[in-house]
Tab-separated table of C-alpha atoms in Angstrom:
chain	number	residue	atom	x	y	z
A	5	MET	CA	-17.879	8.025	17.412
A	6	PRO	CA	-14.943	6.085	19.804
A	7	PRO	CA	-10.999	7.271	19.754
A	8	ARG	CA	-9.162	4.982	16.663
A	9	LYS	CA	-6.337	3.298	18.691
A	10	ASN	CA	-3.770	3.225	15.547
A	11	PRO	CA	-5.501	5.933	12.953
A	12	THR	CA	-5.153	4.453	9.457
A	13	ILE	CA	-3.105	6.817	7.028
A	14	ARG	CA	-7.361	7.712	5.846
A	15	GLN	CA	-8.009	9.187	9.005
A	16	LYS	CA	-4.553	10.794	8.867
A	17	ARG	CA	-5.506	12.493	5.999
A	18	LEU	CA	-8.796	13.593	6.493
A	19	GLY	CA	-7.904	15.009	10.059
A	20	GLY	CA	-5.031	16.750	8.033
A	21	GLU	CA	-7.194	18.440	5.728
A	22	LEU	CA	-9.868	19.505	8.529
A	23	ARG	CA	-6.732	20.848	10.075
A	24	LYS	CA	-5.883	23.204	6.747
A	25	LEU	CA	-9.191	23.816	5.550
A	26	ARG	CA	-9.902	25.152	9.028
A	27	GLU	CA	-6.240	27.347	9.769
A	28	SER	CA	-7.242	28.725	6.182
A	29	ALA	CA	-10.805	29.690	7.136
A	30	GLY	CA	-8.748	31.419	10.528
A	31	LEU	CA	-10.365	29.780	13.127
A	32	SER	CA	-9.217	28.284	16.116
A	33	ILE	CA	-9.688	24.653	17.356
A	34	ASP	CA	-11.571	26.876	20.077
A	35	ALA	CA	-14.312	28.188	17.645
A	36	ALA	CA	-14.208	24.444	15.513
A	37	ALA	CA	-15.545	23.082	18.788
A	38	GLN	CA	-18.045	25.226	19.363
A	39	VAL	CA	-19.622	24.564	15.717
A	40	LEU	CA	-19.962	21.229	17.324
A	41	GLU	CA	-20.557	21.582	20.678
A	42	CYS	CA	-18.184	19.720	22.021
A	43	GLY	CA	-14.681	20.305	24.490
A	44	LYS	CA	-11.787	20.831	22.659
A	45	ALA	CA	-10.446	17.903	22.758
A	46	LYS	CA	-12.164	15.921	20.235
A	47	ILE	CA	-11.103	18.335	17.653
A	48	SER	CA	-7.627	17.830	18.089
A	49	ARG	CA	-8.550	14.146	17.891
A	50	ILE	CA	-10.396	14.286	14.983
A	51	GLU	CA	-7.683	16.534	12.987
A	52	THR	CA	-5.085	13.864	14.455
A	53	GLY	CA	-7.280	11.087	12.712
A	54	LEU	CA	-7.378	9.063	16.674
A	55	ASN	CA	-11.387	10.321	16.284
A	56	GLY	CA	-13.681	9.915	12.913
A	57	ILE	CA	-16.419	11.969	12.581
A	58	ARG	CA	-20.450	11.606	11.537
A	59	ALA	CA	-21.673	12.562	7.826
A	60	ALA	CA	-23.033	15.769	10.059
A	61	GLU	CA	-20.622	17.025	12.131
A	62	LEU	CA	-18.135	16.987	8.636
A	63	LYS	CA	-20.697	19.114	7.005
A	64	ALA	CA	-21.187	21.821	9.413
A	65	LEU	CA	-17.580	22.103	9.683
A	66	LEU	CA	-17.099	22.982	6.403
A	67	GLN	CA	-19.728	25.683	6.224
A	68	ALA	CA	-17.934	27.002	8.600
A	69	TYR	CA	-14.674	26.503	6.588
A	70	ASP	CA	-16.681	27.825	4.076
A	71	VAL	CA	-15.623	25.106	1.332
A	72	LYS	CA	-17.519	25.652	-1.679
A	73	ASP	CA	-15.094	23.454	-3.749
A	74	ASP	CA	-17.807	20.555	-4.196
A	75	THR	CA	-15.715	18.132	-5.280
A	76	LEU	CA	-12.994	18.198	-2.315
A	77	ALA	CA	-16.651	18.595	-0.080
A	78	GLN	CA	-17.021	14.950	-1.760
A	79	ALA	CA	-14.139	13.240	-1.399
A	80	LEU	CA	-13.800	14.622	2.140
A	81	ALA	CA	-16.750	12.743	3.075
A	82	ASP	CA	-15.676	9.709	1.493
A	83	MET	CA	-12.614	9.395	3.541
A	84	ALA	CA	-15.026	9.855	6.652
A	85	ARG	CA	-17.468	7.041	5.486
A	86	GLU	CA	-14.299	5.129	4.952
A	87	GLY	CA	-13.135	5.002	8.107
A	88	ARG	CA	-16.434	3.858	9.469
A	89	ARG	CA	-16.561	0.731	7.558
A	90	ARG	CA	-15.591	-2.436	8.243
A	91	ASN	CA	-13.069	-3.847	5.930
A	92	TRP	CA	-11.884	-7.424	5.203
A	93	TRP	CA	-8.853	-6.773	6.896
A	94	ASN	CA	-9.905	-6.864	10.410
A	95	ARG	CA	-10.289	-9.471	10.952
A	96	TYR	CA	-6.516	-9.945	11.199
A	97	GLY	CA	-6.252	-6.727	13.680
A	98	ASP	CA	-4.113	-8.597	16.197
A	99	VAL	CA	-2.099	-10.385	13.151
A	100	LEU	CA	-1.435	-7.367	10.679
A	101	SER	CA	1.041	-4.149	12.044
A	102	GLY	CA	-0.424	-0.186	11.447
A	103	GLY	CA	1.199	-0.116	8.880
A	104	PHE	CA	0.455	-3.200	7.196
A	105	ALA	CA	-3.465	-2.913	7.206
A	106	ASP	CA	-2.434	0.915	6.304
A	107	LEU	CA	-1.359	-0.779	2.848
A	108	ILE	CA	-4.133	-3.144	2.016
A	109	GLU	CA	-6.475	0.089	2.002
A	110	LEU	CA	-4.680	1.845	-0.323
A	111	GLU	CA	-4.035	-0.563	-2.549
A	112	SER	CA	-8.044	-1.609	-2.472
A	113	LYS	CA	-8.658	1.684	-3.483
A	114	ALA	CA	-4.981	2.020	-5.881
A	115	ASP	CA	-5.697	3.606	-9.766
A	116	SER	CA	-1.996	1.474	-10.606
A	117	LEU	CA	0.583	-0.024	-7.941
A	118	HIS	CA	4.246	-0.083	-8.909
A	119	SER	CA	7.213	-1.674	-7.434
A	120	TRP	CA	10.618	-1.653	-6.813
A	121	GLU	CA	12.195	-4.497	-5.406
A	122	THR	CA	15.215	-5.945	-4.834
A	123	ILE	CA	15.490	-8.550	-2.589
A	124	LEU	CA	11.793	-10.172	-2.227
A	125	VAL	CA	9.907	-10.860	-4.777
A	126	PRO	CA	6.942	-7.979	-3.920
A	127	GLY	CA	3.900	-9.291	-1.589
A	128	LEU	CA	0.474	-9.325	-4.528
A	129	LEU	CA	2.897	-11.749	-6.310
A	130	GLN	CA	4.330	-14.860	-3.505
A	131	THR	CA	3.167	-17.792	-3.410
A	132	PRO	CA	1.979	-18.874	0.139
A	133	ASP	CA	4.814	-21.492	0.332
A	134	TYR	CA	7.166	-18.544	0.043
A	135	MET	CA	4.860	-16.527	2.178
A	136	ARG	CA	5.158	-19.444	5.096
A	137	VAL	CA	9.887	-19.097	4.999
A	138	LEU	CA	9.825	-15.402	4.558
A	139	PHE	CA	6.963	-15.003	7.465
A	140	ARG	CA	9.554	-18.120	9.488
A	141	ARG	CA	12.511	-15.871	8.847
A	142	GLY	CA	11.141	-12.392	10.526
A	143	ARG	CA	9.953	-14.292	13.298
A	144	LEU	CA	12.033	-17.464	13.890
A	145	ASP	CA	9.299	-17.796	17.883
A	146	MET	CA	6.068	-17.125	15.363
A	147	PRO	CA	3.387	-19.528	16.247
A	148	GLU	CA	2.111	-21.849	13.643
A	149	GLY	CA	-1.174	-20.564	13.382
A	150	GLU	CA	-0.273	-16.929	14.055
A	151	LEU	CA	1.702	-18.281	10.720
A	152	GLU	CA	-1.090	-19.196	8.858
A	153	GLU	CA	-2.933	-16.646	9.622
A	154	HIS	CA	-0.442	-14.358	7.882
A	155	VAL	CA	-0.641	-15.962	4.453
A	156	ARG	CA	-4.313	-15.958	4.403
A	157	GLY	CA	-3.849	-12.061	5.371
A	158	ARG	CA	-1.539	-11.976	2.693
A	159	THR	CA	-3.623	-14.419	0.033
A	160	LEU	CA	-6.423	-12.250	0.692
A	161	ARG	CA	-4.930	-8.963	0.112
A	162	GLN	CA	-3.954	-10.501	-3.467
A	163	GLY	CA	-7.025	-10.473	-4.123
A	164	ILE	CA	-7.892	-7.184	-5.473
A	165	LEU	CA	-5.540	-8.686	-8.658
A	166	ASP	CA	-8.796	-10.634	-9.181
A	167	ASP	CA	-11.574	-7.865	-9.209
A	168	PRO	CA	-12.362	-7.616	-12.910
A	169	ASP	CA	-13.909	-4.145	-12.173
A	170	ARG	CA	-11.135	-2.621	-10.262
A	171	ALA	CA	-8.513	-4.332	-9.863
A	172	PRO	CA	-5.269	-2.087	-10.090
A	173	GLU	CA	-2.754	-1.834	-13.015
A	174	LEU	CA	0.297	-3.645	-11.684
A	175	ARG	CA	3.804	-2.465	-12.484
A	176	VAL	CA	7.094	-4.519	-11.326
A	177	VAL	CA	10.310	-3.983	-12.040
A	178	LEU	CA	12.780	-6.779	-9.750
A	179	TYR	CA	16.438	-6.606	-9.543
A	180	GLU	CA	18.088	-9.967	-10.795
A	181	ALA	CA	19.420	-10.304	-7.311
A	182	VAL	CA	15.623	-11.224	-6.300
A	183	LEU	CA	15.295	-14.425	-8.578
A	184	HIS	CA	18.689	-15.994	-7.903
A	185	ALA	CA	17.735	-16.295	-4.015
A	186	LYS	CA	17.756	-19.778	-2.277
A	187	PHE	CA	14.173	-19.231	0.074
A	188	GLY	CA	13.189	-22.138	0.826
A	189	GLY	CA	15.295	-23.852	-1.806
A	190	PRO	CA	14.300	-25.584	-4.765
A	191	GLU	CA	11.087	-26.426	-4.888
A	192	VAL	CA	9.975	-23.547	-3.346
A	193	MET	CA	11.395	-21.119	-6.075
A	194	ARG	CA	10.901	-23.075	-8.296
A	195	GLY	CA	7.165	-22.601	-7.956
A	196	GLN	CA	7.586	-19.096	-7.027
A	197	LEU	CA	9.083	-18.561	-10.276
A	198	SER	CA	6.908	-19.718	-12.078
A	199	HIS	CA	4.280	-18.042	-10.554
A	200	LEU	CA	5.662	-15.100	-11.191
A	201	ALA	CA	5.538	-15.882	-14.994
A	202	ASP	CA	1.768	-16.332	-15.252
A	203	MET	CA	1.478	-13.537	-13.093
A	204	ALA	CA	3.454	-11.604	-15.727
A	205	GLN	CA	1.109	-12.722	-18.805
A	206	ARG	CA	-2.195	-10.811	-17.263
A	207	GLU	CA	-2.880	-8.272	-18.907
A	208	ARG	CA	-2.909	-5.512	-16.244
A	209	VAL	CA	0.665	-6.689	-14.695
A	210	THR	CA	3.688	-5.903	-16.175
A	211	VAL	CA	6.882	-7.447	-14.857
A	212	GLN	CA	10.327	-6.395	-16.043
A	213	VAL	CA	14.290	-8.115	-14.449
A	214	LEU	CA	16.551	-4.719	-13.906
A	215	PRO	CA	19.784	-7.361	-15.266
A	216	TYR	CA	22.690	-7.780	-12.388
A	217	THR	CA	24.647	-6.523	-15.896
A	218	THR	CA	23.131	-2.924	-14.985
A	219	ASP	CA	26.625	-0.514	-14.690
A	220	SER	CA	24.301	1.803	-12.354
A	221	HIS	CA	20.894	3.012	-11.984
A	222	ARG	CA	18.417	5.321	-9.809
A	223	GLY	CA	17.400	2.253	-7.383
A	224	VAL	CA	20.877	2.144	-5.188
A	225	ASN	CA	18.445	3.050	-1.913
A	226	GLY	CA	16.209	0.674	-1.770
A	227	PRO	CA	12.953	-0.725	-2.215
A	228	PHE	CA	9.865	1.175	-2.495
A	229	GLY	CA	6.205	1.001	-4.027
A	230	ILE	CA	3.918	3.669	-5.593
A	231	VAL	CA	0.494	3.634	-4.678
A	232	VAL	CA	-1.616	5.896	-7.366
A	233	LEU	CA	-5.459	6.798	-6.395
A	234	PRO	CA	-7.776	8.233	-7.882
A	235	GLU	CA	-8.127	12.457	-8.423
A	236	PRO	CA	-8.773	14.476	-5.893
A	237	GLU	CA	-7.007	12.272	-3.497
A	238	THR	CA	-2.902	12.698	-3.131
A	239	ASP	CA	-0.661	9.316	-4.439
A	240	VAL	CA	1.535	7.772	-1.380
A	241	VAL	CA	4.591	6.308	-2.006
A	242	ARG	CA	5.393	3.054	0.571
A	243	THR	CA	9.030	2.332	2.145
A	244	GLU	CA	9.908	0.283	4.098
A	245	THR	CA	12.429	0.245	7.450
A	246	ALA	CA	13.435	-2.832	9.352
A	247	VAL	CA	10.365	-2.201	12.530
A	248	SER	CA	8.535	-0.104	10.267
A	249	THR	CA	6.318	1.172	7.006
A	250	LEU	CA	7.025	4.372	6.377
A	251	TYR	CA	4.657	6.822	3.400
A	252	VAL	CA	5.531	9.508	2.331
A	253	GLU	CA	2.558	12.121	0.702
A	254	ASP	CA	4.378	15.156	-0.317
A	255	ASP	CA	3.686	16.033	-3.615
A	256	ALA	CA	7.330	16.461	-4.694
A	257	GLN	CA	8.377	13.610	-3.282
A	258	VAL	CA	6.363	11.825	-4.437
A	259	ALA	CA	6.923	13.357	-7.803
A	260	ALA	CA	11.053	12.306	-7.606
A	261	TYR	CA	9.824	8.570	-6.350
A	262	LYS	CA	7.732	8.059	-9.413
A	263	LEU	CA	11.078	9.282	-11.806
A	264	VAL	CA	12.910	7.150	-10.856
A	265	PHE	CA	10.352	4.245	-11.562
A	266	ASP	CA	9.895	5.490	-15.067
A	267	GLN	CA	13.459	4.892	-15.228
A	268	LEU	CA	14.419	1.873	-13.718
A	269	GLY	CA	11.524	0.875	-16.032
A	270	ALA	CA	13.825	2.707	-19.016
A	271	THR	CA	17.229	0.415	-18.299
A	272	ALA	CA	15.504	-2.935	-17.001
A	273	LEU	CA	14.975	-6.063	-19.755
A	274	SER	CA	11.544	-5.414	-21.737
A	275	PRO	CA	8.537	-7.261	-20.311
A	276	GLY	CA	8.855	-9.959	-22.603
A	277	ALA	CA	12.638	-10.128	-22.274
A	278	SER	CA	11.572	-10.327	-18.629
A	279	LEU	CA	9.451	-13.021	-18.684
A	280	ASN	CA	11.810	-15.249	-20.832
A	281	LEU	CA	14.292	-15.135	-17.733
A	282	VAL	CA	12.120	-16.060	-15.687
A	283	ARG	CA	10.824	-19.161	-17.524
A	284	SER	CA	14.340	-20.086	-17.838
A	285	LEU	CA	15.152	-19.833	-14.295
A	286	ALA	CA	12.523	-21.534	-12.992
A	287	ARG	CA	13.526	-24.216	-15.497
A	288	ARG	CA	17.507	-25.096	-13.940
A	289	LEU	CA	15.536	-25.193	-10.763
């Protein structure tokens, strides 16, 4: 299987698990290479996510590593299979960064998504007009055709909320400043707030607003998102810098972020009061 130029987070996690299993079994890369009758470089590429792995190869390695946990073996097989499957976002490889493609892949498998936002409406709840303003502000030299590709990609990403069988639960806490921003002017913001209010009424969507009047809160270090995945996979936290998307998978750190999010939700307005505030601000525009 050819090496992946930009390994996804799923491939990195699969490779990391295989490395840990090999080390726990006390085997060297040389020994693993002998199992697959391949060079050491291939094992290294598998363990760093640069190479995928075939089902027969994975089975051989798990036997060599004396893995008897059927649930773990099935989870790793699922990861390997997903790494080979072509998903809709592959069509947008020229305009989607590796980090963004990783996020879409994670969201497609999530049981629930939690988002704390201080400046922007989260991507899953944005209108196309709002998206266009953000993409133009982010890259002033973006060609119009590329901009529309970004909009189509994000709109397709939002489709997970419409899937009656797999729609994840979405919990959002917004700092009130998000609602008062003037991205694109009154018309764009009125449409965005109206859409936000409509989405907030969905059964599996919860939107809360943390008001200006809150004198202190736990979200001062900036926005973040939490992807809660089905067992036995590990939940993931997403944070962003000016130039990249970062993912946190350490259990203790993820637990800390979950605690912060729960505290933000406890401090914020109730979903009903938040909906009334969003509607009121939309009417004023």
